[in-house]
Tab-separated table of C-alpha atoms in Angstrom:
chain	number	residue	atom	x	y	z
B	1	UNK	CA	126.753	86.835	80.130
B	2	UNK	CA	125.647	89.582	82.455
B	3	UNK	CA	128.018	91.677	84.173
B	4	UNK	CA	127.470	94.254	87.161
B	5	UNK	CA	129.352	97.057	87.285
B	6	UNK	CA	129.099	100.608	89.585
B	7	UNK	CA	128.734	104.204	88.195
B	8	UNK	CA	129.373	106.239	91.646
B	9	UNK	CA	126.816	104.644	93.787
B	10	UNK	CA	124.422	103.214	91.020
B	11	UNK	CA	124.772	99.446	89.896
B	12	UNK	CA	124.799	99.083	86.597
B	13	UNK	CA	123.284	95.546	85.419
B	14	UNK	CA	124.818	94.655	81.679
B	15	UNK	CA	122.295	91.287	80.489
B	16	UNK	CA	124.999	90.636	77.749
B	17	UNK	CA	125.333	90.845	74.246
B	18	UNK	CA	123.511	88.620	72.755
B	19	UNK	CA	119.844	88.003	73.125
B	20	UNK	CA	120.344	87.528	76.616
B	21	UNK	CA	117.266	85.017	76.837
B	22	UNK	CA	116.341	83.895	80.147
B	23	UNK	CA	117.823	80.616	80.454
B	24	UNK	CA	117.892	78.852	83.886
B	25	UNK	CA	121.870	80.228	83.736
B	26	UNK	CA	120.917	83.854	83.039
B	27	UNK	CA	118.267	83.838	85.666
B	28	UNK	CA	120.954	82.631	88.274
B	29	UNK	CA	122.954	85.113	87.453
B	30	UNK	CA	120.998	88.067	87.124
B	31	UNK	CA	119.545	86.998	90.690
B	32	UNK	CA	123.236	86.850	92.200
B	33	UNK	CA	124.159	90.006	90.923
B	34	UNK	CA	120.915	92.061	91.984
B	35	UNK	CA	122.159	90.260	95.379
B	36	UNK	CA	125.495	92.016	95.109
B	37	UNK	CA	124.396	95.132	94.232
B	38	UNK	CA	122.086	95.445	96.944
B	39	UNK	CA	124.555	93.804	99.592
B	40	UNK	CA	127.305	96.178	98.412
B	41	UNK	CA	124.981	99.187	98.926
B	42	UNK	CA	123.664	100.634	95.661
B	43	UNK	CA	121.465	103.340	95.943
B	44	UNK	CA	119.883	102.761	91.603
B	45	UNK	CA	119.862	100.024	89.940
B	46	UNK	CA	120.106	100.530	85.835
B	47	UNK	CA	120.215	97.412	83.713
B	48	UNK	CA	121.069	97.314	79.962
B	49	UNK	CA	122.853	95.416	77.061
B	50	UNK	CA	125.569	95.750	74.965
B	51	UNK	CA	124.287	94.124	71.723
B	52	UNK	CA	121.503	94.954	69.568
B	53	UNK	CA	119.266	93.277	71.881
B	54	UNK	CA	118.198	94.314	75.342
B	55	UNK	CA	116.340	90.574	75.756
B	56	UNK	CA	114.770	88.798	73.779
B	57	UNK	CA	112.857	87.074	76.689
B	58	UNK	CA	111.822	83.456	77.499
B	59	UNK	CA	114.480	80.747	76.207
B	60	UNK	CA	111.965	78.965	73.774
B	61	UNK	CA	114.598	76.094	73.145
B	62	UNK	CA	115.351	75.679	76.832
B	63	UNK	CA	111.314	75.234	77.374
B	64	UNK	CA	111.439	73.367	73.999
B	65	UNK	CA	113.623	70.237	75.465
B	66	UNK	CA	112.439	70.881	79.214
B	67	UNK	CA	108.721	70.616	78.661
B	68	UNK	CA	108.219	68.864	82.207
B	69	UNK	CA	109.877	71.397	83.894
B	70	UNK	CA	107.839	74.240	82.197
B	71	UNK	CA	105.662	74.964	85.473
B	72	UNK	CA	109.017	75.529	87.633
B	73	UNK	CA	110.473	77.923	84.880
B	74	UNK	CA	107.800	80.233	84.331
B	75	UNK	CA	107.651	80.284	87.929
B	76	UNK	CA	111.626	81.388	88.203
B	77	UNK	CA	110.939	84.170	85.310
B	78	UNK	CA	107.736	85.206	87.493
B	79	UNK	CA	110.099	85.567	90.701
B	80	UNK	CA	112.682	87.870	88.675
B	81	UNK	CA	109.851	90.321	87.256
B	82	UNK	CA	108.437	90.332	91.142
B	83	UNK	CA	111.754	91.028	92.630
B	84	UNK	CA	112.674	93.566	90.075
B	85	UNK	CA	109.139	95.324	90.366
B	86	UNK	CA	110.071	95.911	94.205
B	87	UNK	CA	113.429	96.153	94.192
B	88	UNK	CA	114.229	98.869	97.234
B	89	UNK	CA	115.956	100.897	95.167
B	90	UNK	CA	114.845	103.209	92.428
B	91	UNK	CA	115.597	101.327	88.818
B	92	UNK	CA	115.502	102.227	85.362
B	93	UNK	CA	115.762	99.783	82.231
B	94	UNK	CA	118.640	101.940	79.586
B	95	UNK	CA	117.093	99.909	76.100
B	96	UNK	CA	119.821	99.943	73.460
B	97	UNK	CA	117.697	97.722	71.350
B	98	UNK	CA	115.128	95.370	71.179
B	99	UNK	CA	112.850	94.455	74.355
B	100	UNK	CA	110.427	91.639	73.009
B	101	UNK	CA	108.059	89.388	75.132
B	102	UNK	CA	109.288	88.551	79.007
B	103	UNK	CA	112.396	91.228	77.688
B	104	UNK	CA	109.597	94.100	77.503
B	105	UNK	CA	108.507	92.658	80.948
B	106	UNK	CA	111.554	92.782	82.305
B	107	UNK	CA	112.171	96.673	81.482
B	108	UNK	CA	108.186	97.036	82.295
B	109	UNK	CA	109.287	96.352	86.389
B	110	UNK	CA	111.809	98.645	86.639
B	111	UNK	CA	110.312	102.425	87.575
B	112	UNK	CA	111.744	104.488	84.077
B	113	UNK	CA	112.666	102.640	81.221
B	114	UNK	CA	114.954	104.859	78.653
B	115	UNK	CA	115.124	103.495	74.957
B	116	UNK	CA	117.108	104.130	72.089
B	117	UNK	CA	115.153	106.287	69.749
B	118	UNK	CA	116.401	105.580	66.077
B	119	UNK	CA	116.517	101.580	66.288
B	120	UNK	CA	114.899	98.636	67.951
B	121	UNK	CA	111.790	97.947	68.772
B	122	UNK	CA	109.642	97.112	72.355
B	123	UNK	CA	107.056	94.284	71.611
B	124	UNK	CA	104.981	92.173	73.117
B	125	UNK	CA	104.659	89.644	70.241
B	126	UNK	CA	102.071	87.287	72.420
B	127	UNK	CA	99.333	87.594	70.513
B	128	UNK	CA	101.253	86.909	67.277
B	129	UNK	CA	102.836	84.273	68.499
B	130	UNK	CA	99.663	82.410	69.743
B	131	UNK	CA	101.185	82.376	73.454
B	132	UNK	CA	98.618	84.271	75.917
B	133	UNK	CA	99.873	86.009	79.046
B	134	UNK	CA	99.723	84.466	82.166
B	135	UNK	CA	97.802	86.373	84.791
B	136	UNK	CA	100.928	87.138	86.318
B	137	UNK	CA	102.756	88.415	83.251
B	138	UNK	CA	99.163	90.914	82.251
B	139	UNK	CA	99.132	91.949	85.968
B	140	UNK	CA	102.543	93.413	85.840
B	141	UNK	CA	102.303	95.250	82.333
B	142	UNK	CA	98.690	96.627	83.428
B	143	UNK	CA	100.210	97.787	86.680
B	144	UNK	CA	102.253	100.074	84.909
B	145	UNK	CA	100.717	101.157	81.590
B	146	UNK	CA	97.383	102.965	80.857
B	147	UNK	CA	94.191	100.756	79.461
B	148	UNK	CA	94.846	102.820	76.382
B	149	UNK	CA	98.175	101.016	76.168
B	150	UNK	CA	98.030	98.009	77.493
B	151	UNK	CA	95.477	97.552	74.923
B	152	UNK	CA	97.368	98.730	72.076
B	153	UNK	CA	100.656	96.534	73.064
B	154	UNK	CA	99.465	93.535	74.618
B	155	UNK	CA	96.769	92.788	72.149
B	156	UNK	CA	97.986	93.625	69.090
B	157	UNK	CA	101.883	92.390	69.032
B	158	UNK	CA	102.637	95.866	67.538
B	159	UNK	CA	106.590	96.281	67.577
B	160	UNK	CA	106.950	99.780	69.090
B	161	UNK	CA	110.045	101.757	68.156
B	162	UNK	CA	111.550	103.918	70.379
B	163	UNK	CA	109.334	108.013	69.669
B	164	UNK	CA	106.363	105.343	69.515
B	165	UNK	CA	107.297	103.436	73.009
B	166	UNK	CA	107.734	106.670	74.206
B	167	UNK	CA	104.066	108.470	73.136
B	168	UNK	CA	102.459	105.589	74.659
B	169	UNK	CA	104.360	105.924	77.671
B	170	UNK	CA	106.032	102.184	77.357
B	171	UNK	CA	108.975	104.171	77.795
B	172	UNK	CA	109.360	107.463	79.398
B	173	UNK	CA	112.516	108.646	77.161
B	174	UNK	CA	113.671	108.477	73.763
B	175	UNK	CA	116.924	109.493	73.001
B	176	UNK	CA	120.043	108.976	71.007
B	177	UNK	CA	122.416	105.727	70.840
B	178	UNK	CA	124.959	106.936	73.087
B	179	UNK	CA	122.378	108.803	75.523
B	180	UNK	CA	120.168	105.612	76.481
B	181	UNK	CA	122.304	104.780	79.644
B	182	UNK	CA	123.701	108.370	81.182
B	183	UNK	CA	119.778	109.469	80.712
B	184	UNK	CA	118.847	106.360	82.991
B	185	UNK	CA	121.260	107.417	85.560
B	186	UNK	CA	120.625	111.042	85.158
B	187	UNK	CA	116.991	109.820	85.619
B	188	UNK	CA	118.370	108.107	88.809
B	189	UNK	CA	120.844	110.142	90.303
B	190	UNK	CA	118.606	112.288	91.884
B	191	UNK	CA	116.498	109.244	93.778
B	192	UNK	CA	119.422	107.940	96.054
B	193	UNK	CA	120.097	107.492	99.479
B	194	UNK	CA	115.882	106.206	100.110
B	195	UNK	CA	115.733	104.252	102.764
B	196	UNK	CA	115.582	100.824	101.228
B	197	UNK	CA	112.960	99.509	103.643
B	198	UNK	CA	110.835	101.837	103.279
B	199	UNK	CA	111.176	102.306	99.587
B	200	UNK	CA	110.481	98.503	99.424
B	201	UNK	CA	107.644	98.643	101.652
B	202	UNK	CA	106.131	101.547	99.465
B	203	UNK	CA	106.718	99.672	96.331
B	204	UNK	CA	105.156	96.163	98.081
B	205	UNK	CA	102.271	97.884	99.023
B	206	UNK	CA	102.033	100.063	95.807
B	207	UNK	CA	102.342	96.516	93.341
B	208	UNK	CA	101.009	94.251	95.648
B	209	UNK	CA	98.251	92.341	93.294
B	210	UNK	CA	100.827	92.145	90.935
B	211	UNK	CA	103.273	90.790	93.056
B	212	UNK	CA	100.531	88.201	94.687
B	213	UNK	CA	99.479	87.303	90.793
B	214	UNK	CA	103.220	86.880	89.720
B	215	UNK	CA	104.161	84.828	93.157
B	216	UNK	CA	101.180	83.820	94.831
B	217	UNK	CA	102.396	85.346	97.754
């Protein structure tokens, strides 16, 4: 169950402890507390987890027994990776463990991503797993990575750990268990007090065929 919490004026976004797969619940929830966060004036936004997992992504048994209602759900999980990509507010994604699939998407739209260096692993398992991106989901990973690797993690389903994540610049730091969130807010600290309509504006304008592929907007 995801929790917010505040570390001076940086929200701090906890998905859970479990695989924290995006079920139609999760998604609510994540979306009211990014609502809080910004309402109650947070100046960074840093999500993490507090199990092994940081998400494991799409809730295969939710699509599983839903199969109608499959257009309207990748949809919702399109609208989270959109808002999160320009959030007006510097974010960072603190990975204690495993990003896999729409999870590695998820950290992909925040601006830093920090993982845990020793253990877990950043994957995008879709070409393993015989489920191709949608143009939304490979316009949002190419917006941020390099061709080198896009190439090398969306077409391979290569599970990255976190030194690897980092030399391919998935990740921009690697660092110890009990570093992975104060290095996202030390990565953050310095970024506050923006102003949010302009940052958003910037970020908009920077992301905006991604945003248009992920929305249609």
């Amino acid at each position: 169950m995801p929790t917010l919490t505040h570390h001076d004026k940086i929200a701090v976004l906890d998905l859970g402890g479990g695989e924290n797969r995006f079920s139609p619940d999760f998604l609510d929830q994540v979306n009211a507390h990014l609502d809080t966060a910004l309402a109650e004036g947070a100046q960074g936004l840093v999500t993490t987890a507090s199990g092994k997992f940081y998400s494991n992504g799409l809730d295969l048994d939710w699509l599983g027994a839903n199969g109608d209602r499959a257009d309207w759900y990748v949809g919702r999980v399109h609208a989270l990776f959109a808002r999160v990509l320009t959030l007006p507010v510097p974010t960072a994604a603190a990975l204690p463990g495993h990003a896999f699939g729409a999870g590695a998407m998820l950290a992909i739209a925040h601006d830093y991503r920090v993982m845990r260096a020793d253990r877990g692993f950043f994957c995008f398992p879709e070409a393993d797993i015989r489920i191709p991106f949608t143009p939304g989901m490979a316009a949002l990973i190419q917006a941020k990575l390099t061709p080198k690797s896009a190439i090398a993690s969306m077409t391979t389903g290569r599970r990255f750990g976190g030194e690897d994540a980092a030399a391919f610049d998935l990740v921009d730091a690697a660092v110890p268990e009990d570093q992975v969130t104060s290095t996202a807010l030390e990565l953050l600290a310095p970024l506050g007090g923006k102003d949010q309509a302009t940052l958003g504006a910037i970020k908009n304008t920077m992301f905006a065929p991604a945003v248009k592929a992920l929305t249609g907007a």
